[in-house]
Coordinates of C-alpha atoms and ligand atoms in Angstrom, one line a residue:
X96 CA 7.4 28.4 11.4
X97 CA 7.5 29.6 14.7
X98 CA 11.2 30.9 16.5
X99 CA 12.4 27.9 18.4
X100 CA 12.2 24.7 16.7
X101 CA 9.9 22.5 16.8
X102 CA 10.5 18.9 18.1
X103 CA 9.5 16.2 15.7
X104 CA 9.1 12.2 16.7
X105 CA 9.9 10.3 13.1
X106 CA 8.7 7.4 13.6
X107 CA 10.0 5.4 11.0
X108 CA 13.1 5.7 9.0
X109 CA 13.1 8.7 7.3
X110 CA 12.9 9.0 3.5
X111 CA 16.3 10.5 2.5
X112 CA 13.9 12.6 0.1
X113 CA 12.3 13.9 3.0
X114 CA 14.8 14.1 5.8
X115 CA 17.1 16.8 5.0
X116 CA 14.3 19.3 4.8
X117 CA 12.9 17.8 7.8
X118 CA 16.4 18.8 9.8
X119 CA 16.7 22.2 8.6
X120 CA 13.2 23.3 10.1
X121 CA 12.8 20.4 13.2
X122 CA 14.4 19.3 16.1
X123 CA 14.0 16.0 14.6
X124 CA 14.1 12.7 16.9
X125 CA 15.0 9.6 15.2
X126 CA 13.0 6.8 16.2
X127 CA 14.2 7.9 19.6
X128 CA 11.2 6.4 21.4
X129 CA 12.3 2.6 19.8
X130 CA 16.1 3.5 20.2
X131 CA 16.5 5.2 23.2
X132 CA 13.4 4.7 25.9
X133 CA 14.9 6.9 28.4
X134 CA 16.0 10.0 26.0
X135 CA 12.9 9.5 24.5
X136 CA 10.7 9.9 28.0
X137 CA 13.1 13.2 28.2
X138 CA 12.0 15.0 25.0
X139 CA 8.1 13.6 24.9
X140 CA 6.6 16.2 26.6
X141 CA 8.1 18.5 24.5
X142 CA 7.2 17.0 21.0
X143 CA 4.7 18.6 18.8
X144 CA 4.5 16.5 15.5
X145 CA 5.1 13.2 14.1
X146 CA 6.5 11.9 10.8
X147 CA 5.5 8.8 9.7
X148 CA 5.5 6.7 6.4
X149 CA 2.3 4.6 4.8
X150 CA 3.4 1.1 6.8
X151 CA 4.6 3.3 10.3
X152 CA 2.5 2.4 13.7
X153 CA 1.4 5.3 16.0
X154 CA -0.7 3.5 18.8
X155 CA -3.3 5.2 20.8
X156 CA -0.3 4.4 24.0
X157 CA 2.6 6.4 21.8
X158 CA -0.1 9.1 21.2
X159 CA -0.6 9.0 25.1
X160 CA 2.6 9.6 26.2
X161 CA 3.1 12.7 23.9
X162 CA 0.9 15.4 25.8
X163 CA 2.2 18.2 23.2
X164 CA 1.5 16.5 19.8
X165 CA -0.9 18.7 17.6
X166 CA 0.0 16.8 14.2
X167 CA 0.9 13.4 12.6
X168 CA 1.8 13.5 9.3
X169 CA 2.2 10.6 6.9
X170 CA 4.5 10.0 4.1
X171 CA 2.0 7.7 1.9
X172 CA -1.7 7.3 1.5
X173 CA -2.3 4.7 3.5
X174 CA -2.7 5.4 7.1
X175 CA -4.1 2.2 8.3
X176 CA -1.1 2.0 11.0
X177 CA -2.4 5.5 13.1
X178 CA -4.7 5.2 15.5
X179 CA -6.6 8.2 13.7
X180 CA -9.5 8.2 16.6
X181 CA -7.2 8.3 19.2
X182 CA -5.5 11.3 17.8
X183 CA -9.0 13.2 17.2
X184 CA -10.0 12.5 20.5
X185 CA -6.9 14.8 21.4
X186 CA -7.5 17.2 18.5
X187 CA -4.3 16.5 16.9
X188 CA -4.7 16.5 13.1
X189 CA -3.0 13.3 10.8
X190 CA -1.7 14.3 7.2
X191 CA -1.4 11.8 4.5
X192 CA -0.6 11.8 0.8
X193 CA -3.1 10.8 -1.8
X194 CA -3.3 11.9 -5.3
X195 CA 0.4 12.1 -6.0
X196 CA 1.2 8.1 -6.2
X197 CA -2.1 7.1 -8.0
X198 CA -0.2 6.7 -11.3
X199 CA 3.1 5.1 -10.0
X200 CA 0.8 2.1 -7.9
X201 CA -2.0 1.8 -11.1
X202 CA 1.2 1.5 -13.2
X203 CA 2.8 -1.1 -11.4
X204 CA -0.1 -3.2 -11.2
X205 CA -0.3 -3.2 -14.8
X206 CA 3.0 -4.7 -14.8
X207 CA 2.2 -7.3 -12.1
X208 CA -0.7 -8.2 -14.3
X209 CA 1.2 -8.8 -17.2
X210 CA 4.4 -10.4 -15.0
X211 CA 2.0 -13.0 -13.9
X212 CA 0.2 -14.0 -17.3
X213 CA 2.8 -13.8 -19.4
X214 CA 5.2 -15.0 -16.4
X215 CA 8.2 -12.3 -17.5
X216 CA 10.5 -12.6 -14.8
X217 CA 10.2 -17.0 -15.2
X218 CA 10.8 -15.9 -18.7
X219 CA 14.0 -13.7 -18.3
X220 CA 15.2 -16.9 -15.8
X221 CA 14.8 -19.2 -18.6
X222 CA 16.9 -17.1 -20.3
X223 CA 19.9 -16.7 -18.3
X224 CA 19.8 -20.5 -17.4
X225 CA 20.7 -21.3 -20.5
X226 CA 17.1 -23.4 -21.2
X227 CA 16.2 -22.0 -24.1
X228 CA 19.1 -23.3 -25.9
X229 CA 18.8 -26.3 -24.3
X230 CA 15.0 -26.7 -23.6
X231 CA 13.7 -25.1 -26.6
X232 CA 10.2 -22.7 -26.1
X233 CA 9.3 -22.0 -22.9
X234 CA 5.9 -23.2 -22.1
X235 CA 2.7 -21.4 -23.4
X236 CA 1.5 -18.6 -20.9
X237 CA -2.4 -16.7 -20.9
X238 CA -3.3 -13.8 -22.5
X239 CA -4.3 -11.0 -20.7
X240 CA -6.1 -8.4 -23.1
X241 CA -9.9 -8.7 -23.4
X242 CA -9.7 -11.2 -20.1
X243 CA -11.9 -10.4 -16.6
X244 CA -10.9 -7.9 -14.2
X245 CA -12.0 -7.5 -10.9
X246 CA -11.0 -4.6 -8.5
X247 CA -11.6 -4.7 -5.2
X248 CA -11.5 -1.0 -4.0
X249 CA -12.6 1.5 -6.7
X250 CA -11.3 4.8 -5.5
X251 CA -8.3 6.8 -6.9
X252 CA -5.8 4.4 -7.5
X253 CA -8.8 1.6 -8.2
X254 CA -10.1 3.6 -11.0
X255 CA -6.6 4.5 -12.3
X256 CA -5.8 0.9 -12.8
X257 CA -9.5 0.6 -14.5
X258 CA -8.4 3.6 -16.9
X259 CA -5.5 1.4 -17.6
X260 CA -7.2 -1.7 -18.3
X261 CA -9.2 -0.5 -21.1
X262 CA -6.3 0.2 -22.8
X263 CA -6.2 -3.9 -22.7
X264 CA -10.1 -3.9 -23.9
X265 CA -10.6 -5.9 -20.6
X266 CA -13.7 -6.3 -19.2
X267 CA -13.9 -4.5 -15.7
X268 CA -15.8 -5.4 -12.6
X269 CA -15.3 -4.0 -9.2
X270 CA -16.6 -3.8 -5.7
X271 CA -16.8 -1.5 -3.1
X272 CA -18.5 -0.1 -0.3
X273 CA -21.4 1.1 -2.7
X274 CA -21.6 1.3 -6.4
X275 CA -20.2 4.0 -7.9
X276 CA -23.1 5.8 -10.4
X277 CA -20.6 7.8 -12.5
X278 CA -18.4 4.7 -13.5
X279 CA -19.2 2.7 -16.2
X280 CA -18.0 -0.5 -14.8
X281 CA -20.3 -3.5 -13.5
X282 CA -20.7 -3.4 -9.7
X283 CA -20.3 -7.0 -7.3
X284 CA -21.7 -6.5 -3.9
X285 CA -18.9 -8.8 -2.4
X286 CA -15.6 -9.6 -3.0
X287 CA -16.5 -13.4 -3.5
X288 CA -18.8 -12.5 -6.4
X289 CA -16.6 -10.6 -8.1
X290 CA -14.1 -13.0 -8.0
X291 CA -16.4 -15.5 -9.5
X292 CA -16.6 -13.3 -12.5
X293 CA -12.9 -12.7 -12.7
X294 CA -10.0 -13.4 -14.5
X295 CA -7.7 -11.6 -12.2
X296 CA -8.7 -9.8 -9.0
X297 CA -6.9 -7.0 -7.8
X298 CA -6.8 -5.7 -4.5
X299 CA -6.7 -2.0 -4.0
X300 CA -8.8 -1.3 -1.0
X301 CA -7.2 0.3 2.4
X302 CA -5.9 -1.6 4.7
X303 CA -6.9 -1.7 8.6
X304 CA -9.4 -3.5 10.5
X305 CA -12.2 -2.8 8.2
X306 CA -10.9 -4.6 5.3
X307 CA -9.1 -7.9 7.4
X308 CA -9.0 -10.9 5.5
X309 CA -11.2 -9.8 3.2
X310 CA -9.9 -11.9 0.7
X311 CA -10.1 -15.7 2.3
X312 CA -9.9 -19.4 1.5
X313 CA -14.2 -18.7 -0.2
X314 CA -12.4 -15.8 -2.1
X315 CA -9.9 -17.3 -3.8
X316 CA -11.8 -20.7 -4.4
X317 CA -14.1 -18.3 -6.6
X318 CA -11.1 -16.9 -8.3
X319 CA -10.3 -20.4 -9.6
X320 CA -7.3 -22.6 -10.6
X321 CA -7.2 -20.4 -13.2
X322 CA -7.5 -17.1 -11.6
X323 CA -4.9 -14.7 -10.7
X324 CA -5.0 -12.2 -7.3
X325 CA -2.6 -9.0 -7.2
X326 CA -2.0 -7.4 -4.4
X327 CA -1.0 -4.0 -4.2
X328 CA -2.9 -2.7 -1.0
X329 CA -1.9 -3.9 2.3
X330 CA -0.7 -8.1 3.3
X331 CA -3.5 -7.8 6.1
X332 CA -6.7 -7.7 2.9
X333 CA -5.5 -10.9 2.3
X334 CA -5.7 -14.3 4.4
X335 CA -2.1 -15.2 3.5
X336 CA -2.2 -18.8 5.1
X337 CA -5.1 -19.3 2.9
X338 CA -3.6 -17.7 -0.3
X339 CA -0.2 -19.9 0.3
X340 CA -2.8 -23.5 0.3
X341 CA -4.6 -22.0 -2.5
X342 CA -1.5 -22.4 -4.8
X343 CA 0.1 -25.0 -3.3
X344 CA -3.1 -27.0 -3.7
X345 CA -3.8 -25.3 -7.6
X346 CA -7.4 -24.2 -6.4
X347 CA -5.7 -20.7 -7.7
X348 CA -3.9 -20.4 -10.8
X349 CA -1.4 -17.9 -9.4
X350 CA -0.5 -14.6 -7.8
X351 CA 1.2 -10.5 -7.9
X352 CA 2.2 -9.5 -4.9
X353 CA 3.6 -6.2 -3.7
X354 CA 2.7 -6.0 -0.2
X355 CA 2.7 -9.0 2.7
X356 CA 1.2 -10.0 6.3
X357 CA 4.5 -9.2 7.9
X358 CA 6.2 -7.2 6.1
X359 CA 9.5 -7.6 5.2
X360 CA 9.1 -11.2 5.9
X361 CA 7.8 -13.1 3.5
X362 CA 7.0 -16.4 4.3
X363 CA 9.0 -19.3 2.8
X364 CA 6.7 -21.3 1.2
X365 CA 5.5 -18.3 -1.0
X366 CA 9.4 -17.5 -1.7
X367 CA 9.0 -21.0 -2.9
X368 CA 6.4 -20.6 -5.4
X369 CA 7.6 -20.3 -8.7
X370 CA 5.2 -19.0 -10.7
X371 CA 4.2 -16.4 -7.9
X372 CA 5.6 -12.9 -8.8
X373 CA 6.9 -11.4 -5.6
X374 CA 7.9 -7.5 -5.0
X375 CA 9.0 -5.3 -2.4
X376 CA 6.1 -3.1 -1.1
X377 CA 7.5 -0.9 -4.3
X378 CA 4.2 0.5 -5.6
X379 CA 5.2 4.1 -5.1
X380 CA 8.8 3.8 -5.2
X381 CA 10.3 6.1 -7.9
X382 CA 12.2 9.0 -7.4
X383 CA 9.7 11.0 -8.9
X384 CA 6.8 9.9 -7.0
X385 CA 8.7 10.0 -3.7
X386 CA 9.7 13.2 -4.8
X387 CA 5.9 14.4 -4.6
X388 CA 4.7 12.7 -1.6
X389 CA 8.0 14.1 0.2
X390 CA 7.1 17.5 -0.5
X391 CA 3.2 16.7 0.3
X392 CA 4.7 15.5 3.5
X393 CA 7.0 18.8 4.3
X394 CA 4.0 20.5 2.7
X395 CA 1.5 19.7 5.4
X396 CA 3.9 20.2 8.3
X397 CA 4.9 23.9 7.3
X398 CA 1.4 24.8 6.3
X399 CA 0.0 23.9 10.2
X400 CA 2.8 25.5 11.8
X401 CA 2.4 29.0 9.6
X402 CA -1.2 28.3 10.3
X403 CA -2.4 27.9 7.3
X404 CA -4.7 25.3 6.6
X405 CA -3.5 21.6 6.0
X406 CA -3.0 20.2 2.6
X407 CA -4.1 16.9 2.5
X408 CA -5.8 16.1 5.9
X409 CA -7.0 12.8 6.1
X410 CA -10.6 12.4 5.3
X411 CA -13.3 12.7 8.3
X412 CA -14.7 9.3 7.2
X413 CA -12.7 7.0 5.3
X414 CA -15.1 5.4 2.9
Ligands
8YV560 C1 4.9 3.5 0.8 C2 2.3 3.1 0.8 O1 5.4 2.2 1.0 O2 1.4 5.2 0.4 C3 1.3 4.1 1.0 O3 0.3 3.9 1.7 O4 2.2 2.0 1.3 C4 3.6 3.4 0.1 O5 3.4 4.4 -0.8 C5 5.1 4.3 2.0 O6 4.0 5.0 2.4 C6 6.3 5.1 2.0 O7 6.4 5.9 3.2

């Protein structure tokens, strides 16, 4: 690190996993340019790097006003909120953190899967109301072993989930930019043939502009009454006006979702849903996997200020 220290922008709250570290090497800012417009116009020209987290914003106009900034660096994989071309227009570098959650998000998607077919947490309700003394068996679910799966997105965490579902003998399906000649899996050039062929579709494909709505009303009508959609990439893959119709209506059977449109509002009439498992944008949230993307983080930062080269840059081209 350098003598004087550097001035850092978080941009989001900090992860408490993360921020102690942070403080004892930064001048750290605290979402100063949301909190205090005026201090924050003070400092700007001064800043040299950014913390961020998977869901943070850094606009091409928050970029502008930072003539000093050399590096972004993001506390998650997903870095869909960045303008990343804006920053490379400037030659400042974004960090992100892949690898270290693939496990924790295939793992939870697992137990979304089975949450949804075998509808566990209606289950453990029906418990604690007191129905099954007074109501007797709880209704027949679905089985999920040897059903269909279809993944939309087949990269790290897309193929960790795949790895997974074998374990469950199902039969896997995916679809992504371009088939993937090393994976033994059957390929779908679009999303909406996929989901024809599926059981349950699950969505693990960035997030950003590319991938908008991907998954609409012709989606979903594939997927069937019977059919089940996960989510555990970002809310804007899916068309969540069209998802909320789809089981109100029963044109889908049901649905696992970890991450929303407008995140953390969730919109009533999903809330209302029953059968529709609901979670908090938790797909890497353990201590241990926070742990590792926290030092990934820190990791990047103090390698570009020693100048050494960056850890986990993000990827020239993102597909
Ligand atoms: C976290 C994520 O919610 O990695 C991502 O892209 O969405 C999540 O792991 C977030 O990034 C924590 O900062």
């Amino acid at each position: 690190m350098s003598e004087l220290p550097i001035d850092l922008l978080a941009v989001s709250m900090l992860s408490p996993l993360l921020a102690p570290r942070l403080q004892a090497s930064f001048t750290v800012h605290d979402r100063l340019h949301e909190l205090d417009p005026a201090a924050f116009r003070l400092v700007a020209p001064r800043i040299r790097a950014i913390a961020a987290g998977g869901e943070s914003r850094v606009s091409a106009e928050l970029i502008g006003q930072l003539p000093a900034l050399e590096l972004i660096a993001v506390m998650g994989v997903g870095y869909d909120g960045i303008d990343v071309a804006a920053a490379k227009s400037r030659g400042i570098q974004v960090t992100h953190t892949p690898g270290v959650l693939n496990d924790e998000v295939a793992d939870l998607t697992l137990g979304l899967m089975l949450s949804a077919a075998r509808q566990i947490p209606a289950a453990d309700r029906y418990v604690r109301d007191g129905k099954w003394a007074s109501q007797g068996a709880m209704p027949l679910t679905r089985k999920m072993s040897g059903a269909r799966l279809g993944i939309v997105g087949m990269g790290r965490i897309g193929q960790g989930i795949a790895r997974r579902a074998v374990a469950f003998e199902m039969v896997i399906s995916y679809t992504a930019r371009s088939a993937k000649a090393d994976l033994p899996w059957r390929f779908f050039e679009t999303p909406e043939e996929l989901a024809a062929a599926s059981d349950f579709l699950v969505v693990i494909t960035p997030g950003g502009n590319d991938t908008r709505h991907l998954i609409n009303a012709a989606v979903l009508n594939a997927l069937g009454p019977e059919g089940i959609l996960v989510n555990v990439a970002r809310g804007s893959v899916v068309d969540e006006e069209a998802l909320i119709t789809a089981l109100e209506t029963g044109r889908l059977g049901g649905a696992a979702l970890d991450v929303f449109a407008t995140e953390p509002h969730v919109p009533e009439r999903l809330r209302l849903l029953p059968h529709v498992i609901l979670t908090p944008h938790i797909g890497s949230a353990t201590a241990q996997t926070r742990q590792s993307m926290a030092d990934l983080t820190f990791g990047n930062l103090e390698a570009y200020f020693a100048g050494k080269p960056l850890l986990t840059p993000v990827p020239e081209c993102r597909f």
